[in-house]
PDB file of C-alpha atoms in Angstrom:
ATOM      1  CA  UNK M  27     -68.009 302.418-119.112  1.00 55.00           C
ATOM      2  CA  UNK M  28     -65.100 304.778-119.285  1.00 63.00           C
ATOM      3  CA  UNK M  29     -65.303 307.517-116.566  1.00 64.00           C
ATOM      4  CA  UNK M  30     -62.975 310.833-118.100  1.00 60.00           C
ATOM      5  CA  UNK M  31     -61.450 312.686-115.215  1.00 66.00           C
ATOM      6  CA  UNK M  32     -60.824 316.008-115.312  1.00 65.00           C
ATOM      7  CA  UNK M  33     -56.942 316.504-114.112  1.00 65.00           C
ATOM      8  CA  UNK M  34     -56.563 320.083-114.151  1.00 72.00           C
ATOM      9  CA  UNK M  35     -54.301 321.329-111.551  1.00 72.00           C
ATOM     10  CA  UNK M  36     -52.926 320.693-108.474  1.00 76.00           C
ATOM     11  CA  UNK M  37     -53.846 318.212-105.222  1.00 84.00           C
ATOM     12  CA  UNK M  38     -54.550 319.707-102.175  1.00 86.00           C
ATOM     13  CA  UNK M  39     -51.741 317.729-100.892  1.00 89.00           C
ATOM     14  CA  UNK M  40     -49.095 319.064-103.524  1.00 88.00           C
ATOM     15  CA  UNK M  41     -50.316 322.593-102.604  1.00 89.00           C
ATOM     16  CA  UNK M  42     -49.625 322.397 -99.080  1.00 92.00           C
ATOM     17  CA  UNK M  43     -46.096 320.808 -99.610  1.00 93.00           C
ATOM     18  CA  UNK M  44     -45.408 323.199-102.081  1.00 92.00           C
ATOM     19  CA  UNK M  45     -46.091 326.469 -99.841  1.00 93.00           C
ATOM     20  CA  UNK M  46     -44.343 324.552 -96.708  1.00 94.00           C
ATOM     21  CA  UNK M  47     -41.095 324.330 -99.111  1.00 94.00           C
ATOM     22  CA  UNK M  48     -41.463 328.122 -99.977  1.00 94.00           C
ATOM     23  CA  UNK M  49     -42.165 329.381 -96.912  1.00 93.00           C
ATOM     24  CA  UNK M  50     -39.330 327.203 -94.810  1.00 92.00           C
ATOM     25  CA  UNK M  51     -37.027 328.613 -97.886  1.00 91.00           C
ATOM     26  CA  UNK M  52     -37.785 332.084 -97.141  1.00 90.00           C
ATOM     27  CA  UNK M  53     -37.525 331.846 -93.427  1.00 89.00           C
ATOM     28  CA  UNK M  54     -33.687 330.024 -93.490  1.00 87.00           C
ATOM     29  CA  UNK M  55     -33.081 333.117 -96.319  1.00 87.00           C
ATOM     30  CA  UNK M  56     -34.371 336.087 -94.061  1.00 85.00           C
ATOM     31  CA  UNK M  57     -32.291 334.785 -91.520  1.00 81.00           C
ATOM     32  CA  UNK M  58     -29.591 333.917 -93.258  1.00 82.00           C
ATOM     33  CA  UNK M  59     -29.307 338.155 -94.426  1.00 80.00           C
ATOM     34  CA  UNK M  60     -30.581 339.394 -90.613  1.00 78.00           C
ATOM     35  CA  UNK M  61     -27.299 337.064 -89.453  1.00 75.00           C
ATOM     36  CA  UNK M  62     -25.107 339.015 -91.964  1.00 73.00           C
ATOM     37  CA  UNK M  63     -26.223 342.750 -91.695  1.00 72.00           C
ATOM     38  CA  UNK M  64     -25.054 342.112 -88.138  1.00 71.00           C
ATOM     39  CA  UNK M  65     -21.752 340.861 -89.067  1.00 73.00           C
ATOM     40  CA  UNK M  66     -21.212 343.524 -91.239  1.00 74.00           C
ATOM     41  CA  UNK M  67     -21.792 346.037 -88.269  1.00 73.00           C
ATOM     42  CA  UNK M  68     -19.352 344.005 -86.153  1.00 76.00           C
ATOM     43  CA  UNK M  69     -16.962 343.518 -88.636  1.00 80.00           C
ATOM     44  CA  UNK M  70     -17.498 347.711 -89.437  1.00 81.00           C
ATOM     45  CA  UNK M  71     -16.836 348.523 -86.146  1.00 82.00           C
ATOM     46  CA  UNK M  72     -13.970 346.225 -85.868  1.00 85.00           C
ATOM     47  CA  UNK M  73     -12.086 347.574 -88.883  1.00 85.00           C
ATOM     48  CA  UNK M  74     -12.577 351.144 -87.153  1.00 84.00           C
ATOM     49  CA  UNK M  75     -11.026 350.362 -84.009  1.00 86.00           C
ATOM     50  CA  UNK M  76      -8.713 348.230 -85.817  1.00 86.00           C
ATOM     51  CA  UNK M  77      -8.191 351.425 -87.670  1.00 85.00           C
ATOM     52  CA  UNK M  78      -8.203 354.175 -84.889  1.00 85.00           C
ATOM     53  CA  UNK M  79      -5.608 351.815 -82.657  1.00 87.00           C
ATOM     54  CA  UNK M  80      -2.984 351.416 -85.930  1.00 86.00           C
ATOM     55  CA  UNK M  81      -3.322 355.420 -86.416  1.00 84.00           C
ATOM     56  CA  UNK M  82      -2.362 355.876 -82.511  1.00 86.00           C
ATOM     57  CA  UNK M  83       0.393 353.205 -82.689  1.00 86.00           C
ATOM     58  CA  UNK M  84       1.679 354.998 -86.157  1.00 85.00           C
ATOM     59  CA  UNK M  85       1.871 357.927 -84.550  1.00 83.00           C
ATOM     60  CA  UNK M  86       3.752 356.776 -81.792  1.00 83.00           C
ATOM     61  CA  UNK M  87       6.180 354.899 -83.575  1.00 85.00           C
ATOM     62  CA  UNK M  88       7.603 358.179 -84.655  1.00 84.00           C
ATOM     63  CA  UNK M  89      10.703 357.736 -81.699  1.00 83.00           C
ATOM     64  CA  UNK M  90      10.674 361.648 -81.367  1.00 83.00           C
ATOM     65  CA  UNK M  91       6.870 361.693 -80.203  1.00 82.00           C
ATOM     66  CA  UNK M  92       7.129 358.711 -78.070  1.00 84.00           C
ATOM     67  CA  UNK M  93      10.339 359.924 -76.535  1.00 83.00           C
ATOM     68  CA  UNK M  94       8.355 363.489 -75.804  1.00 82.00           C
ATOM     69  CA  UNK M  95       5.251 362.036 -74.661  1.00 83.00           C
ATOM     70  CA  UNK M  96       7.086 359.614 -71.917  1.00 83.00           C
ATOM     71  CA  UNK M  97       9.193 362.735 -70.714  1.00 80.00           C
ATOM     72  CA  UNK M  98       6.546 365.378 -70.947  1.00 76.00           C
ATOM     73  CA  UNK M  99       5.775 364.371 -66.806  1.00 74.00           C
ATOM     74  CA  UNK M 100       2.089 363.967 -68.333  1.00 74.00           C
ATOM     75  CA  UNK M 101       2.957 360.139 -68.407  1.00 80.00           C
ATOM     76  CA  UNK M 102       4.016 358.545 -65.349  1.00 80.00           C
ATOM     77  CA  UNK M 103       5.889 355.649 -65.165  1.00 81.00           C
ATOM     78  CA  UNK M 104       7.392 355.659 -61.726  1.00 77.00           C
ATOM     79  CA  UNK M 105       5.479 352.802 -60.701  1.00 78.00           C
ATOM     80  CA  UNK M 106       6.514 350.828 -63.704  1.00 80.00           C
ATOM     81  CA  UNK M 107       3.214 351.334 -65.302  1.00 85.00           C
ATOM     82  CA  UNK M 108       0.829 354.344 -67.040  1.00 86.00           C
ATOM     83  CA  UNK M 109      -3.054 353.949 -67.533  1.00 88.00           C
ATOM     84  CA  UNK M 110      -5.285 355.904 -68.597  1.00 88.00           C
ATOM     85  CA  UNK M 111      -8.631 355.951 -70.958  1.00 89.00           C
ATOM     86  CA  UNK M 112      -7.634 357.475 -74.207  1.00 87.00           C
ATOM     87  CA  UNK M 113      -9.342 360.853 -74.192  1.00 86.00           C
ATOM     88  CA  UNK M 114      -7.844 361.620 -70.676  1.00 86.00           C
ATOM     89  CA  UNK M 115      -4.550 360.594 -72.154  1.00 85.00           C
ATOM     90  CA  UNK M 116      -4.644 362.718 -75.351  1.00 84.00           C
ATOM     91  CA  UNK M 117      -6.460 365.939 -73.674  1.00 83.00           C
ATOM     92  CA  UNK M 118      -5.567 365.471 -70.179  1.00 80.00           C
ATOM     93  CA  UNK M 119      -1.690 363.998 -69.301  1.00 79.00           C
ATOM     94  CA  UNK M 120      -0.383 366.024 -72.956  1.00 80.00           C
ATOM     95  CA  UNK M 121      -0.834 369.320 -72.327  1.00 78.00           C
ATOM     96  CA  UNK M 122       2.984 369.248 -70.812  1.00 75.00           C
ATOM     97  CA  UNK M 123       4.354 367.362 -74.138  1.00 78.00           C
ATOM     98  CA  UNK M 124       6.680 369.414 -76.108  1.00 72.00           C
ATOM     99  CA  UNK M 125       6.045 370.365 -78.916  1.00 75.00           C
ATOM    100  CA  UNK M 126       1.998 370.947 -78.269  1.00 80.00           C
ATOM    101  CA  UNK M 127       1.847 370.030 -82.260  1.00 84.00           C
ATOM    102  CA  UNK M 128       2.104 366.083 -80.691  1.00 82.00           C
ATOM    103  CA  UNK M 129      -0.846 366.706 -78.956  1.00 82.00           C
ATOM    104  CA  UNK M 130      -3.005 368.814 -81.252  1.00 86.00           C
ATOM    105  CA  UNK M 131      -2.309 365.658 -84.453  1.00 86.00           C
ATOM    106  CA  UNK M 132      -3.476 362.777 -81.706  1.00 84.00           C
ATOM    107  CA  UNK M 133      -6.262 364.888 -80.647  1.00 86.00           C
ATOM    108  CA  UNK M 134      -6.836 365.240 -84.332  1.00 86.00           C
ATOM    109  CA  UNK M 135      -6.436 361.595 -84.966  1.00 83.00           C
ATOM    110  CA  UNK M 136      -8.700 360.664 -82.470  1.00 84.00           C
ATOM    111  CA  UNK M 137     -11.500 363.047 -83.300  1.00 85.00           C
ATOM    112  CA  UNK M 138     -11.479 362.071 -86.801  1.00 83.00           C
ATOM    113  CA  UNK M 139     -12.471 358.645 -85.588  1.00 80.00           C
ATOM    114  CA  UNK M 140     -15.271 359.582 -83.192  1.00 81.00           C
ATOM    115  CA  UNK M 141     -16.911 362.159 -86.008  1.00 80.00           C
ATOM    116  CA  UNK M 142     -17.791 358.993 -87.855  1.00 66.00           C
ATOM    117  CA  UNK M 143     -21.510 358.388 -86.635  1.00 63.00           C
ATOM    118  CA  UNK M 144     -21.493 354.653 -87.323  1.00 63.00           C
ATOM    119  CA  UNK M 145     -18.847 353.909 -84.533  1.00 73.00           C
ATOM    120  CA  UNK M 146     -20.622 353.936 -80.857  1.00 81.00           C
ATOM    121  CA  UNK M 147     -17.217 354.771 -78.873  1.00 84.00           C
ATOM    122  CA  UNK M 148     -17.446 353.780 -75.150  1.00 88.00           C
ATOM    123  CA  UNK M 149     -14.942 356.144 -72.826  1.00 88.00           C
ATOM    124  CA  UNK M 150     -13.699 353.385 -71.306  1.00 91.00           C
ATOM    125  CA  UNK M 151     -11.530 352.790 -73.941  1.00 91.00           C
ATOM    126  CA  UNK M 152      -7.656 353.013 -72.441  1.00 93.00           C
ATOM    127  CA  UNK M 153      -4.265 353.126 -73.354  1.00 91.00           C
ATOM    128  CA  UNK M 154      -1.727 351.341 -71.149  1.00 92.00           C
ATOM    129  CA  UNK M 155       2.292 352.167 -71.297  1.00 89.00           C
ATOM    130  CA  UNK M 156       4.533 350.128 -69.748  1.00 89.00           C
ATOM    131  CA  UNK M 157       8.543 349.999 -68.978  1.00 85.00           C
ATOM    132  CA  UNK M 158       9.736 347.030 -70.757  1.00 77.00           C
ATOM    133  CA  UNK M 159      12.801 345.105 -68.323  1.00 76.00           C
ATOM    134  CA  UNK M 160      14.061 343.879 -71.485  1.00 71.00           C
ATOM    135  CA  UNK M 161      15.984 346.921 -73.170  1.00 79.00           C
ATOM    136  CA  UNK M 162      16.044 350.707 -72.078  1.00 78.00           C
ATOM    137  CA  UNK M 163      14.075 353.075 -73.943  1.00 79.00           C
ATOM    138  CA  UNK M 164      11.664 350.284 -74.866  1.00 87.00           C
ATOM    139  CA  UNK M 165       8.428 350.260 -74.017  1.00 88.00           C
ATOM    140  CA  UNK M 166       5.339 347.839 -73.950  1.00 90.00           C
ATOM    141  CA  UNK M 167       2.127 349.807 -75.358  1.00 91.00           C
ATOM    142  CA  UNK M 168      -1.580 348.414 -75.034  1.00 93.00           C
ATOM    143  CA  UNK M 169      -4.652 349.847 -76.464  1.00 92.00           C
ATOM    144  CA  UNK M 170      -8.107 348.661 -75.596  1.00 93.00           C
ATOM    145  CA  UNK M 171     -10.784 350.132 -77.759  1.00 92.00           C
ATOM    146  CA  UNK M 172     -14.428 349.207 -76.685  1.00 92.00           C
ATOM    147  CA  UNK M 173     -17.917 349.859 -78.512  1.00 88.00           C
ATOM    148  CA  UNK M 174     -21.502 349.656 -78.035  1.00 86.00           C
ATOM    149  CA  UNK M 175     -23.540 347.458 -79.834  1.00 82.00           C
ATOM    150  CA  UNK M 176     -26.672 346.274 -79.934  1.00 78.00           C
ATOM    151  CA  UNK M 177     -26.231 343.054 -78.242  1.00 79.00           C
ATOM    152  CA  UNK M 178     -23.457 344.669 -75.717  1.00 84.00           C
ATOM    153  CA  UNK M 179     -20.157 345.920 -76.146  1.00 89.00           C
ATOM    154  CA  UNK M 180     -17.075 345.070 -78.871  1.00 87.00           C
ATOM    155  CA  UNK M 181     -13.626 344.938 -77.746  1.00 90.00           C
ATOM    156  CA  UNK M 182     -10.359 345.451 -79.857  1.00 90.00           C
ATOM    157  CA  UNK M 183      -7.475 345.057 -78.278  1.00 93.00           C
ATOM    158  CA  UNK M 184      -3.695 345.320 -79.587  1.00 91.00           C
ATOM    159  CA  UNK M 185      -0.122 345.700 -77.911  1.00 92.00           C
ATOM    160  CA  UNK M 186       3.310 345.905 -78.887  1.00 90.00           C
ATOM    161  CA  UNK M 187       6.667 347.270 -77.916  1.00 89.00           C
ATOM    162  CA  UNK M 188       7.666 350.747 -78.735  1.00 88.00           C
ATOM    163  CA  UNK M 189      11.535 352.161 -78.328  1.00 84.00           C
ATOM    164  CA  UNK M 190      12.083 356.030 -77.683  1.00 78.00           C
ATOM    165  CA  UNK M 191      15.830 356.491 -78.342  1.00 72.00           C
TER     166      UNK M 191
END
């Protein structure tokens, strides 16, 4: 005697498997997309700092406003050395650079940068100006730009040698 089985659908077996594959799938893909949205925001906020520090330095290379800005008295480099976080620098040790334009386009640099909501600025951020030994007139410039994010702080730091002839 034939017995006629009815084979419509799936095992209970094959059903489990199946929704273990789909849900391990969608777990490695939601992390996968949490893992980039937050290297986006680093790499954001990177490219901003990376962005604020080259519009400082481009500034600066101008040899007539780097020249100004290290005889102004504002920026002392008696003891070889000059520190000082980047807002005290621009609103603080310029107001004795000549021309005041110098100081008004960093200030206006700077606050274009910090009027963009996405990019938590920490103060601590500095600029550091050194006498290079190598050459008169030559200069070694460091800016540190730091940031808050959610996990702690980003860092950007760049330096490079500046002449004021």
């Amino acid at each position: 005697m034939k017995i006629l089985k009815n084979n419509q659908g799936f095992t209970l077996v094959e059903v489990i498997l199946a929704f273990t594959i789909i849900i391990l799938l969608i777990t490695t893909f939601a992390g996968a997309v949490l893992v980039g949205l937050r290297s986006e925001r680093t790499t954001r906020n990177i490219d901003l700092a990376s962005s604020m520090s080259a519009s400082i330095f481009d500034y600066l290379a101008n040899s007539k406003n780097l020249k100004n800005i290290i005889n102004s008295g504002g920026v002392d480099l008696s003891s070889g050395s000059y520190s000082n976080d980047i807002r005290g620098f621009i609103e603080g040790d310029l107001d004795t650079v000549s021309p005041s334009v110098i100081k008004d386009q960093l200030s206006d640099i700077f606050d274009d940068y910090l009027d963009n909501n996405r990019f938590n600025y920490l103060e601590k951020s500095e600029i550091e100006i050194s006498d290079s030994e190598i050459i008169d007139d030559l200069y070694n410039i460091k800016l540190t730009i730091f940031w808050a994010e959610e996990e702690g702080e980003g860092t950007y730091e760049i330096e490079t040698m500046m002449g004021a002839d």
